[in-house]
mmCIF file of C-alpha atoms in Angstrom:
data_model
loop_
_atom_site.group_PDB
_atom_site.id
_atom_site.type_symbol
_atom_site.label_atom_id
_atom_site.label_comp_id
_atom_site.label_asym_id
_atom_site.label_seq_id
_atom_site.Cartn_x
_atom_site.Cartn_y
_atom_site.Cartn_z
ATOM 1 C CA MET A 1 -15.866 26.546 -91.013
ATOM 2 C CA ILE A 2 -12.247 27.455 -92.085
ATOM 3 C CA GLU A 3 -13.238 29.397 -95.306
ATOM 4 C CA SER A 4 -14.758 32.079 -92.715
ATOM 5 C CA LEU A 5 -11.088 32.934 -91.309
ATOM 6 C CA LEU A 6 -10.089 33.731 -95.267
ATOM 7 C CA ASN A 7 -13.144 35.703 -95.217
ATOM 8 C CA ASN A 8 -12.458 37.682 -92.029
ATOM 9 C CA ASN A 9 -9.304 38.321 -93.483
ATOM 10 C CA MET A 10 -10.253 39.961 -96.335
ATOM 11 C CA ALA A 11 -12.789 41.998 -94.451
ATOM 12 C CA TRP A 12 -9.912 42.933 -91.995
ATOM 13 C CA ALA A 13 -7.614 43.985 -94.871
ATOM 14 C CA SER A 14 -10.274 45.736 -96.338
ATOM 15 C CA ALA A 15 -11.321 48.026 -93.171
ATOM 16 C CA ARG A 16 -7.952 48.606 -92.463
ATOM 17 C CA VAL A 17 -6.840 49.819 -96.335
ATOM 18 C CA ARG A 18 -10.307 51.940 -95.587
ATOM 19 C CA ALA A 19 -8.874 53.632 -92.511
ATOM 20 C CA ASP A 20 -5.323 54.089 -93.388
ATOM 21 C CA SER A 21 -5.018 53.815 -97.081
ATOM 22 C CA GLN A 22 -0.718 53.835 -96.467
ATOM 23 C CA PHE A 23 -0.886 51.135 -93.450
ATOM 24 C CA PHE A 24 0.201 48.121 -95.269
ATOM 25 C CA ARG A 25 2.876 49.894 -97.289
ATOM 26 C CA ARG A 26 3.995 51.271 -94.360
ATOM 27 C CA LEU A 27 4.321 47.608 -92.772
ATOM 28 C CA SER A 28 5.900 46.061 -95.562
ATOM 29 C CA GLU A 29 8.907 48.719 -95.971
ATOM 30 C CA GLN A 30 9.649 47.266 -91.925
ATOM 31 C CA GLN A 31 9.307 46.743 -88.465
ATOM 32 C CA SER A 32 10.454 48.714 -85.660
ATOM 33 C CA PRO A 33 8.620 47.566 -83.017
ATOM 34 C CA GLU A 34 9.681 49.183 -79.137
ATOM 35 C CA TYR A 35 8.017 45.804 -77.370
ATOM 36 C CA LEU A 36 8.961 42.103 -77.297
ATOM 37 C CA TRP A 37 6.369 40.655 -75.447
ATOM 38 C CA ILE A 38 7.382 36.798 -74.002
ATOM 39 C CA GLY A 39 3.458 35.548 -73.070
ATOM 40 C CA CYS A 40 1.454 32.627 -72.817
ATOM 41 C CA SER A 41 -0.041 30.853 -75.847
ATOM 42 C CA ASP A 42 -3.376 30.942 -74.077
ATOM 43 C CA SER A 43 -5.487 32.098 -76.825
ATOM 44 C CA ARG A 44 -7.533 33.747 -74.754
ATOM 45 C CA VAL A 45 -4.727 36.438 -74.246
ATOM 46 C CA PRO A 46 -4.191 38.443 -77.718
ATOM 47 C CA ALA A 47 -1.006 39.959 -76.826
ATOM 48 C CA ASN A 48 -1.298 43.002 -79.431
ATOM 49 C CA GLU A 49 -5.583 43.465 -78.655
ATOM 50 C CA ILE A 50 -4.710 43.584 -74.804
ATOM 51 C CA VAL A 51 -2.463 46.716 -74.865
ATOM 52 C CA GLY A 52 -3.839 48.532 -77.946
ATOM 53 C CA LEU A 53 -0.912 48.063 -80.420
ATOM 54 C CA ASP A 54 -1.356 47.691 -84.224
ATOM 55 C CA PRO A 55 0.905 45.265 -86.174
ATOM 56 C CA GLY A 56 4.242 45.852 -86.484
ATOM 57 C CA GLU A 57 4.015 47.635 -83.136
ATOM 58 C CA LEU A 58 4.804 44.364 -80.575
ATOM 59 C CA PHE A 59 7.400 41.767 -81.895
ATOM 60 C CA VAL A 60 6.009 38.493 -79.802
ATOM 61 C CA HIS A 61 7.181 35.375 -78.192
ATOM 62 C CA ARG A 62 4.898 33.152 -76.638
ATOM 63 C CA ASN A 63 4.577 29.402 -75.263
ATOM 64 C CA ILE A 64 2.577 27.460 -72.873
ATOM 65 C CA ALA A 65 2.850 29.485 -69.439
ATOM 66 C CA ASN A 66 5.378 32.418 -70.681
ATOM 67 C CA LEU A 67 8.467 30.759 -70.347
ATOM 68 C CA ALA A 68 12.031 32.163 -71.141
ATOM 69 C CA PRO A 69 13.979 28.706 -70.784
ATOM 70 C CA PRO A 70 17.862 29.765 -70.921
ATOM 71 C CA ARG A 71 18.165 26.591 -72.854
ATOM 72 C CA ASP A 72 15.351 27.057 -75.625
ATOM 73 C CA ILE A 73 16.788 27.806 -79.028
ATOM 74 C CA ASN A 74 13.478 29.011 -80.144
ATOM 75 C CA PHE A 75 13.213 31.757 -77.325
ATOM 76 C CA LEU A 76 17.197 32.826 -77.201
ATOM 77 C CA SER A 77 16.883 33.219 -81.491
ATOM 78 C CA VAL A 78 14.167 35.637 -80.438
ATOM 79 C CA LEU A 79 15.334 37.545 -77.962
ATOM 80 C CA GLN A 80 18.615 37.691 -79.347
ATOM 81 C CA TYR A 81 16.992 39.149 -82.748
ATOM 82 C CA SER A 82 14.673 41.752 -80.593
ATOM 83 C CA VAL A 83 17.998 42.791 -78.448
ATOM 84 C CA GLU A 84 20.349 42.631 -80.939
ATOM 85 C CA VAL A 85 18.957 43.532 -84.181
ATOM 86 C CA LEU A 86 15.232 45.086 -83.610
ATOM 87 C CA LYS A 87 16.601 47.202 -80.637
ATOM 88 C CA VAL A 88 13.740 46.753 -78.340
ATOM 89 C CA ARG A 89 13.461 48.426 -75.795
ATOM 90 C CA HIS A 90 11.252 46.992 -73.111
ATOM 91 C CA ILE A 91 10.886 43.335 -72.847
ATOM 92 C CA ILE A 92 7.532 42.477 -70.997
ATOM 93 C CA VAL A 93 6.859 39.573 -69.285
ATOM 94 C CA CYS A 94 3.534 38.784 -69.314
ATOM 95 C CA GLY A 95 1.598 36.008 -67.427
ATOM 96 C CA HIS A 96 -2.290 35.830 -66.719
ATOM 97 C CA TYR A 97 -4.298 34.491 -64.020
ATOM 98 C CA GLY A 98 -6.360 30.802 -64.238
ATOM 99 C CA CYS A 99 -2.813 29.924 -66.622
ATOM 100 C CA GLY A 100 -3.677 26.350 -67.627
ATOM 101 C CA GLY A 101 0.078 25.677 -67.502
ATOM 102 C CA VAL A 102 0.647 26.808 -64.355
ATOM 103 C CA ARG A 103 -2.059 24.387 -63.209
ATOM 104 C CA ALA A 104 -1.063 21.607 -64.655
ATOM 105 C CA ALA A 105 2.140 22.229 -63.094
ATOM 106 C CA LEU A 106 0.927 22.147 -59.668
ATOM 107 C CA ASP A 107 -1.414 19.032 -59.892
ATOM 108 C CA THR A 108 0.125 15.385 -60.001
ATOM 109 C CA GLU A 109 -1.604 14.045 -63.438
ATOM 110 C CA ARG A 110 1.122 12.972 -66.097
ATOM 111 C CA ARG A 111 0.364 14.773 -69.209
ATOM 112 C CA GLY A 112 3.543 13.838 -71.247
ATOM 113 C CA LEU A 113 5.971 16.435 -72.728
ATOM 114 C CA ILE A 114 4.640 19.062 -71.105
ATOM 115 C CA ASP A 115 5.328 17.446 -68.003
ATOM 116 C CA HIS A 116 9.350 18.497 -68.372
ATOM 117 C CA TRP A 117 8.365 22.168 -70.635
ATOM 118 C CA LEU A 118 6.652 22.897 -67.137
ATOM 119 C CA GLN A 119 8.899 21.682 -65.049
ATOM 120 C CA PRO A 120 10.749 24.907 -63.899
ATOM 121 C CA VAL A 121 7.118 26.115 -62.737
ATOM 122 C CA THR A 122 7.349 22.609 -60.661
ATOM 123 C CA GLU A 123 9.886 23.565 -59.022
ATOM 124 C CA LEU A 124 9.053 27.233 -58.575
ATOM 125 C CA ALA A 125 6.131 25.927 -56.406
ATOM 126 C CA ARG A 126 8.023 23.419 -54.379
ATOM 127 C CA ALA A 127 10.472 26.202 -53.780
ATOM 128 C CA HIS A 128 7.783 28.671 -52.585
ATOM 129 C CA ALA A 129 5.372 25.484 -50.910
ATOM 130 C CA ASP A 130 5.574 27.389 -47.772
ATOM 131 C CA HIS A 131 4.136 30.391 -49.071
ATOM 132 C CA LEU A 132 1.519 28.664 -51.082
ATOM 133 C CA ASP A 133 0.488 26.364 -48.197
ATOM 134 C CA THR A 134 -1.118 29.396 -46.869
ATOM 135 C CA ILE A 135 -3.981 29.299 -49.464
ATOM 136 C CA THR A 136 -6.570 26.964 -48.997
ATOM 137 C CA ASP A 137 -7.903 27.540 -52.538
ATOM 138 C CA PHE A 138 -6.462 25.686 -55.506
ATOM 139 C CA GLU A 139 -7.086 28.293 -57.925
ATOM 140 C CA GLY A 140 -5.801 31.078 -55.130
ATOM 141 C CA ARG A 141 -2.478 29.096 -55.687
ATOM 142 C CA VAL A 142 -1.905 28.618 -58.960
ATOM 143 C CA ASN A 143 -2.759 32.482 -59.270
ATOM 144 C CA LEU A 144 0.051 33.173 -57.054
ATOM 145 C CA THR A 145 2.499 30.602 -58.634
ATOM 146 C CA CYS A 146 1.279 32.685 -62.018
ATOM 147 C CA GLU A 147 2.832 35.827 -60.609
ATOM 148 C CA LEU A 148 5.681 34.078 -58.698
ATOM 149 C CA ASN A 149 6.450 32.514 -61.938
ATOM 150 C CA VAL A 150 6.574 35.968 -63.792
ATOM 151 C CA ARG A 151 8.614 37.079 -61.382
ATOM 152 C CA ALA A 152 11.209 34.215 -62.349
ATOM 153 C CA GLN A 153 11.006 34.444 -65.703
ATOM 154 C CA VAL A 154 11.681 38.397 -65.308
ATOM 155 C CA GLU A 155 14.732 37.427 -63.361
ATOM 156 C CA TYR A 156 15.925 34.561 -65.979
ATOM 157 C CA VAL A 157 15.509 37.698 -69.036
ATOM 158 C CA GLY A 158 17.608 39.796 -67.039
ATOM 159 C CA ARG A 159 20.408 37.351 -66.237
ATOM 160 C CA ASN A 160 20.757 36.399 -69.951
ATOM 161 C CA PRO A 161 23.737 37.464 -71.467
ATOM 162 C CA PHE A 162 22.481 38.997 -74.859
ATOM 163 C CA VAL A 163 19.970 41.453 -72.196
ATOM 164 C CA ALA A 164 23.547 41.426 -70.386
ATOM 165 C CA ASP A 165 25.715 42.337 -72.899
ATOM 166 C CA ALA A 166 23.340 44.745 -74.596
ATOM 167 C CA TRP A 167 23.259 46.923 -70.969
ATOM 168 C CA ARG A 168 26.952 46.716 -70.861
ATOM 169 C CA ARG A 169 26.692 48.138 -74.636
ATOM 170 C CA GLY A 170 24.802 51.103 -73.002
ATOM 171 C CA GLN A 171 21.768 49.966 -74.783
ATOM 172 C CA LYS A 172 18.326 51.044 -73.374
ATOM 173 C CA LEU A 173 16.401 47.919 -72.115
ATOM 174 C CA ALA A 174 14.114 47.488 -69.336
ATOM 175 C CA VAL A 175 12.315 44.074 -68.773
ATOM 176 C CA HIS A 176 8.874 44.196 -67.136
ATOM 177 C CA GLY A 177 6.785 41.475 -65.289
ATOM 178 C CA TRP A 178 3.106 42.453 -65.912
ATOM 179 C CA ILE A 179 0.015 39.725 -65.370
ATOM 180 C CA TYR A 180 -3.365 39.479 -67.271
ATOM 181 C CA SER A 181 -6.577 38.848 -66.100
ATOM 182 C CA ILE A 182 -9.110 36.953 -68.474
ATOM 183 C CA ARG A 183 -11.617 37.652 -66.051
ATOM 184 C CA ASP A 184 -11.747 41.408 -67.018
ATOM 185 C CA GLY A 185 -9.300 42.587 -69.175
ATOM 186 C CA LEU A 186 -7.067 44.075 -67.140
ATOM 187 C CA LEU A 187 -2.904 44.000 -66.689
ATOM 188 C CA HIS A 188 -1.118 44.230 -63.405
ATOM 189 C CA ASP A 189 1.885 45.670 -63.305
ATOM 190 C CA LEU A 190 4.040 43.662 -60.910
ATOM 191 C CA GLU A 191 6.753 46.142 -59.873
ATOM 192 C CA LEU A 192 9.352 44.120 -61.115
ATOM 193 C CA THR A 193 10.988 46.082 -63.935
ATOM 194 C CA ILE A 194 14.703 46.100 -64.323
ATOM 195 C CA GLU A 195 16.970 48.369 -66.366
ATOM 196 C CA ASN A 196 20.387 47.405 -65.378
ATOM 197 C CA ALA A 197 22.514 44.546 -63.951
ATOM 198 C CA ARG A 198 22.260 46.245 -60.670
ATOM 199 C CA ASP A 199 18.149 45.840 -60.553
ATOM 200 C CA VAL A 200 18.537 42.452 -61.616
ATOM 201 C CA ASP A 201 20.685 42.065 -58.362
ATOM 202 C CA ALA A 202 18.049 43.792 -56.331
ATOM 203 C CA LEU A 203 15.394 41.803 -57.644
ATOM 204 C CA VAL A 204 16.916 38.275 -56.649
ATOM 205 C CA ARG A 205 17.382 40.015 -53.288
ATOM 206 C CA ARG A 206 13.612 41.380 -52.921
ATOM 207 C CA ARG A 207 12.019 39.283 -50.616
ATOM 208 C CA TRP A 208 8.872 37.506 -52.657
ATOM 209 C CA SER A 209 6.384 38.029 -50.198
ATOM 210 C CA SER A 210 5.508 39.185 -46.819
ATOM 211 C CA ASN A 211 6.388 35.934 -45.442
ATOM 212 C CA ALA A 212 9.061 35.234 -47.682
ATOM 213 C CA MET B 1 -47.332 47.457 -54.268
ATOM 214 C CA ALA B 2 -45.243 50.402 -54.070
ATOM 215 C CA SER B 3 -43.721 48.967 -50.844
ATOM 216 C CA MET B 4 -42.878 46.222 -52.386
ATOM 217 C CA LYS B 5 -40.965 47.686 -55.180
ATOM 218 C CA LYS B 6 -39.104 49.919 -53.025
ATOM 219 C CA SER B 7 -37.957 46.735 -50.748
ATOM 220 C CA GLY B 8 -36.224 45.912 -54.501
ATOM 221 C CA VAL B 9 -34.299 48.411 -55.095
ATOM 222 C CA LEU B 10 -30.615 47.779 -53.564
ATOM 223 C CA GLU B 11 -28.550 51.016 -53.455
ATOM 224 C CA PRO B 12 -25.349 51.201 -55.769
ATOM 225 C CA VAL B 13 -22.118 52.231 -54.215
ATOM 226 C CA PRO B 14 -21.924 55.827 -54.915
ATOM 227 C CA ILE B 15 -19.320 55.833 -57.898
ATOM 228 C CA GLU B 16 -17.382 59.210 -56.134
ATOM 229 C CA LEU B 17 -16.226 56.765 -53.801
ATOM 230 C CA LEU B 18 -13.986 55.279 -56.295
ATOM 231 C CA ARG B 19 -11.845 57.635 -55.728
ATOM 232 C CA GLU B 20 -11.308 56.443 -52.470
ATOM 233 C CA PRO B 21 -11.148 52.611 -53.294
ATOM 234 C CA LEU B 22 -10.692 51.580 -49.640
ATOM 235 C CA VAL B 23 -13.938 53.457 -48.666
ATOM 236 C CA TRP B 24 -15.867 51.614 -51.809
ATOM 237 C CA PHE B 25 -14.500 48.342 -50.005
ATOM 238 C CA PHE B 26 -16.182 49.355 -46.893
ATOM 239 C CA ALA B 27 -19.619 50.507 -48.422
ATOM 240 C CA GLU B 28 -19.462 47.527 -50.714
ATOM 241 C CA HIS B 29 -19.188 45.099 -47.676
ATOM 242 C CA TYR B 30 -22.279 47.328 -46.006
ATOM 243 C CA ARG B 31 -24.274 46.160 -49.033
ATOM 244 C CA HIS B 32 -23.170 42.646 -48.763
ATOM 245 C CA ARG B 33 -24.669 42.724 -44.958
ATOM 246 C CA ASP B 34 -27.447 44.497 -46.202
ATOM 247 C CA VAL B 35 -28.062 41.434 -48.847
ATOM 248 C CA CYS B 36 -28.096 39.223 -46.075
ATOM 249 C CA LYS B 37 -30.240 41.239 -43.926
ATOM 250 C CA ARG B 38 -32.566 41.047 -46.762
ATOM 251 C CA LEU B 39 -32.174 37.488 -47.592
ATOM 252 C CA LEU B 40 -32.901 36.542 -43.714
ATOM 253 C CA VAL B 41 -36.420 38.246 -44.250
ATOM 254 C CA LEU B 42 -37.224 37.167 -47.701
ATOM 255 C CA LEU B 43 -35.837 33.514 -46.239
ATOM 256 C CA ASP B 44 -39.827 34.044 -43.446
ATOM 257 C CA THR B 45 -42.010 34.596 -45.751
ATOM 258 C CA VAL B 46 -44.153 32.621 -48.056
ATOM 259 C CA ASP B 47 -45.393 36.070 -49.907
ATOM 260 C CA HIS B 48 -43.763 36.170 -53.488
ATOM 261 C CA ASP B 49 -41.366 39.731 -53.612
ATOM 262 C CA ALA B 50 -40.478 39.526 -56.761
ATOM 263 C CA ASP B 51 -38.476 42.598 -56.890
ATOM 264 C CA ALA B 52 -36.292 42.023 -53.854
ATOM 265 C CA LEU B 53 -35.755 38.577 -55.385
ATOM 266 C CA GLN B 54 -34.782 39.651 -58.416
ATOM 267 C CA ALA B 55 -32.396 42.622 -57.328
ATOM 268 C CA ILE B 56 -30.839 39.763 -54.752
ATOM 269 C CA HIS B 57 -29.869 37.147 -57.336
ATOM 270 C CA ASP B 58 -28.786 40.112 -59.471
ATOM 271 C CA PHE B 59 -26.392 40.965 -57.275
ATOM 272 C CA LEU B 60 -24.807 37.630 -56.431
ATOM 273 C CA GLU B 61 -24.722 36.859 -60.227
ATOM 274 C CA SER B 62 -22.833 40.751 -61.163
ATOM 275 C CA ASP B 63 -22.062 42.448 -58.213
ATOM 276 C CA LEU B 64 -20.430 39.628 -55.771
ATOM 277 C CA PRO B 65 -18.309 38.148 -58.286
ATOM 278 C CA ILE B 66 -16.729 41.337 -59.716
ATOM 279 C CA HIS B 67 -16.175 42.567 -55.776
ATOM 280 C CA ILE B 68 -14.313 38.950 -55.651
ATOM 281 C CA ILE B 69 -12.146 40.341 -58.543
ATOM 282 C CA ASP B 70 -11.628 43.911 -57.081
ATOM 283 C CA GLU B 71 -9.913 41.632 -54.167
ATOM 284 C CA GLU B 72 -7.998 38.592 -55.409
ATOM 285 C CA ASP B 73 -6.803 39.990 -58.584
ATOM 286 C CA ASP B 74 -6.056 43.711 -57.061
ATOM 287 C CA LEU B 75 -6.314 44.340 -53.558
ATOM 288 C CA PHE B 76 -4.887 40.874 -52.405
ATOM 289 C CA PRO B 77 -2.128 41.111 -54.306
ATOM 290 C CA LEU B 78 -0.918 45.114 -53.507
ATOM 291 C CA LEU B 79 -1.330 43.920 -50.134
ATOM 292 C CA ARG B 80 1.086 40.732 -50.702
ATOM 293 C CA ARG B 81 3.608 43.322 -51.903
ATOM 294 C CA ARG B 82 2.916 46.415 -49.671
ATOM 295 C CA CYS B 83 2.628 44.052 -46.173
ATOM 296 C CA GLU B 84 5.945 44.134 -44.253
ATOM 297 C CA PRO B 85 6.500 40.147 -43.085
ATOM 298 C CA ASP B 86 5.713 41.425 -39.328
ATOM 299 C CA ASP B 87 1.584 42.267 -40.722
ATOM 300 C CA HIS B 88 1.449 38.561 -41.039
ATOM 301 C CA ILE B 89 -1.019 39.108 -43.662
ATOM 302 C CA GLU B 90 -0.125 35.955 -45.692
ATOM 303 C CA ASN B 91 -2.259 33.581 -43.629
ATOM 304 C CA VAL B 92 -5.283 35.880 -43.774
ATOM 305 C CA LEU B 93 -5.134 36.572 -47.406
ATOM 306 C CA GLY B 94 -4.780 32.465 -48.080
ATOM 307 C CA MET B 95 -7.406 32.125 -46.089
ATOM 308 C CA LEU B 96 -10.004 34.378 -47.317
ATOM 309 C CA SER B 97 -8.718 33.642 -51.119
ATOM 310 C CA GLY B 98 -10.475 30.405 -49.503
ATOM 311 C CA GLU B 99 -13.374 31.927 -48.794
ATOM 312 C CA HIS B 100 -14.025 33.524 -51.487
ATOM 313 C CA ALA B 101 -13.973 30.270 -53.633
ATOM 314 C CA ASN B 102 -16.456 28.809 -51.492
ATOM 315 C CA ASP B 103 -18.697 32.259 -51.470
ATOM 316 C CA MET B 104 -19.304 31.614 -55.211
ATOM 317 C CA HIS B 105 -20.507 28.190 -54.728
ATOM 318 C CA ASP B 106 -22.340 28.986 -51.730
ATOM 319 C CA ALA B 107 -23.679 32.268 -53.786
ATOM 320 C CA GLN B 108 -24.960 29.894 -56.736
ATOM 321 C CA ALA B 109 -26.525 27.718 -54.721
ATOM 322 C CA VAL B 110 -28.627 30.717 -53.114
ATOM 323 C CA ARG B 111 -28.809 32.170 -56.754
ATOM 324 C CA THR B 112 -30.782 28.387 -57.609
ATOM 325 C CA VAL B 113 -33.124 28.321 -54.752
ATOM 326 C CA ILE B 114 -34.332 32.179 -55.642
ATOM 327 C CA ALA B 115 -34.381 31.433 -59.592
ATOM 328 C CA LYS B 116 -36.655 28.673 -58.389
ATOM 329 C CA ALA B 117 -39.109 30.906 -56.504
ATOM 330 C CA ILE B 118 -39.211 33.759 -59.365
ATOM 331 C CA SER B 119 -39.890 31.391 -61.449
ATOM 332 C CA GLU B 120 -42.399 29.534 -59.292
ATOM 333 C CA GLU B 121 -43.395 32.887 -58.104
ATOM 334 C CA ARG B 122 -43.267 31.713 -54.281
ATOM 335 C CA GLY B 123 -41.643 32.856 -50.991
ATOM 336 C CA LEU B 124 -38.356 31.409 -50.561
ATOM 337 C CA ARG B 125 -40.236 30.033 -47.007
ATOM 338 C CA CYS B 126 -41.910 27.318 -49.591
ATOM 339 C CA TYR B 127 -38.749 25.675 -50.011
ATOM 340 C CA SER B 128 -37.124 23.070 -47.516
ATOM 341 C CA GLU B 129 -33.744 23.801 -48.763
ATOM 342 C CA SER B 130 -33.978 27.475 -48.433
ATOM 343 C CA ARG B 131 -33.097 28.051 -44.817
ATOM 344 C CA SER B 132 -29.862 25.819 -44.601
ATOM 345 C CA VAL B 133 -28.370 27.432 -47.836
ATOM 346 C CA ILE B 134 -29.461 31.067 -46.912
ATOM 347 C CA GLU B 135 -27.836 30.962 -43.586
ATOM 348 C CA HIS B 136 -25.045 29.240 -44.336
ATOM 349 C CA PHE B 137 -24.018 32.007 -47.132
ATOM 350 C CA CYS B 138 -25.150 34.517 -45.089
ATOM 351 C CA SER B 139 -23.280 33.178 -41.941
ATOM 352 C CA ALA B 140 -20.263 32.640 -43.599
ATOM 353 C CA GLN B 141 -20.303 36.442 -45.511
ATOM 354 C CA LYS B 142 -20.832 37.589 -42.192
ATOM 355 C CA ARG B 143 -17.691 35.982 -40.858
ATOM 356 C CA HIS B 144 -16.112 36.392 -43.743
ATOM 357 C CA ILE B 145 -17.000 40.629 -43.757
ATOM 358 C CA ALA B 146 -16.302 41.100 -40.630
ATOM 359 C CA MET B 147 -12.138 39.653 -40.906
ATOM 360 C CA GLU B 148 -11.735 42.310 -43.800
ATOM 361 C CA ASN B 149 -12.909 45.030 -42.160
ATOM 362 C CA ALA B 150 -11.449 44.406 -38.993
ATOM 363 C CA VAL B 151 -8.176 43.154 -40.461
ATOM 364 C CA VAL B 152 -7.580 43.569 -44.056
ATOM 365 C CA LEU B 153 -8.339 46.955 -44.509
ATOM 366 C CA PRO B 154 -6.961 48.461 -41.763
ATOM 367 C CA ILE B 155 -3.250 47.231 -42.763
ATOM 368 C CA ALA B 156 -4.508 48.506 -46.191
ATOM 369 C CA ARG B 157 -4.858 51.894 -45.083
ATOM 370 C CA ILE B 158 -1.164 51.989 -43.467
ATOM 371 C CA ARG B 159 0.469 49.823 -46.489
ATOM 372 C CA ILE B 160 -1.107 51.165 -49.263
ATOM 373 C CA THR B 161 0.321 53.807 -51.128
ATOM 374 C CA GLU B 162 -1.707 57.175 -52.795
ATOM 375 C CA SER B 163 -0.600 56.418 -56.425
ATOM 376 C CA ASP B 164 -1.623 52.672 -55.184
ATOM 377 C CA LEU B 165 -5.049 54.193 -54.294
ATOM 378 C CA GLN B 166 -5.279 56.163 -57.672
ATOM 379 C CA SER B 167 -4.145 52.731 -59.681
ATOM 380 C CA LEU B 168 -6.702 50.880 -57.219
ATOM 381 C CA GLY B 169 -9.804 53.200 -58.308
ATOM 382 C CA GLN B 170 -9.077 53.380 -61.586
ATOM 383 C CA ARG B 171 -8.902 49.479 -61.889
ATOM 384 C CA LEU B 172 -11.846 48.962 -59.925
ATOM 385 C CA ALA B 173 -13.726 51.871 -62.200
ATOM 386 C CA ALA B 174 -12.520 49.717 -65.455
ATOM 387 C CA ARG B 175 -13.574 46.330 -64.306
ATOM 388 C CA ARG B 176 -17.457 48.255 -64.317
ATOM 389 C CA GLY B 177 -16.839 50.161 -67.225
ATOM 390 C CA LEU B 178 -16.905 53.512 -65.714
ATOM 391 C CA PRO B 179 -15.233 56.307 -66.750
ATOM 392 C CA ASP B 180 -11.468 57.296 -64.613
ATOM 393 C CA PRO B 181 -12.917 58.751 -61.514
ATOM 394 C CA PHE B 182 -8.876 60.914 -61.171
ATOM 395 C CA ALA B 183 -9.663 62.250 -65.114
ATOM 396 C CA GLU B 184 -9.532 66.009 -65.038
ATOM 397 C CA THR B 185 -13.010 67.230 -65.856
ATOM 398 C CA PRO B 186 -13.113 70.007 -68.225
#
């Protein structure tokens, strides 16, 4: 029932005020999040909740398969606003194991427009076919591709002119690559953090796996 | 009856071992072998041992899937990052991941036959399908564990750092809803 959502909202707002009477007043005055979250649209990955942050603490951009496409005006607007206006200190690219978008990119079924959106993931998988083919289980291949996709997006973000300009200005900004497991609620740091242009070059040069 | 009750007990891995996560994995593998041994004994009897059957059913339903997540989401990705090309770990991990998927399927088949035995209060030998299902599961487990103990864990000992081990132990604990094994006690 759709009405239950409005009722839930009233209960939530009321509980918030009971816990902290100034919460909404503070929130309405300004937002100054330190983090930009680039995550998947999947309803099972609620960004704020899994990192224990309140409203106002995380600027969020979500799309299918947590992509950072260099020609997507929506993503670029979010990135520019968060870096240049909000001056976030950290950008987190967060994928998740079992991602339906990544799974769709790996199979041959045609779904329409989404196939075009997921084309970078399909191409990524093709580029790493030798590595992925060592995994006999399809879900295992999906999960490894989810990790590879996070890394590719971290590299895209690191090469983005808005980010490069921020570093050139001396702005403190780090880009991280994480992955979330819906099976246990745990985040994994994929150790892809970059904090300047040199880190991006080093990441691009770093091997992707022990057989890459 | 006391001895039948005792036969059902599956000793949990001591939580102190979470401070040494690779030893935890060895201990878990030992439990898996123990479960297989018990299953093969139960396979040969028409007597109903409710406690023993329930313990194995619970293990297959809860412990085995969590153990697979421990390896698939933590240990294997960590090894992929830490191992050197000369370790040739990718093919081994790729094969083991495939086996994990089969394990879940095979474990479901074993659970189905055990659930039937529990609900009808009979021994596993009473069911014609139980032998092939259980023997297949146990032999696959034995082979799988042998490979992990002989190849994966020894490489992990060399490649995984102290800080990795601490983070691994914390994650294994969190996955089970247990407190941080490395937290300072007041």
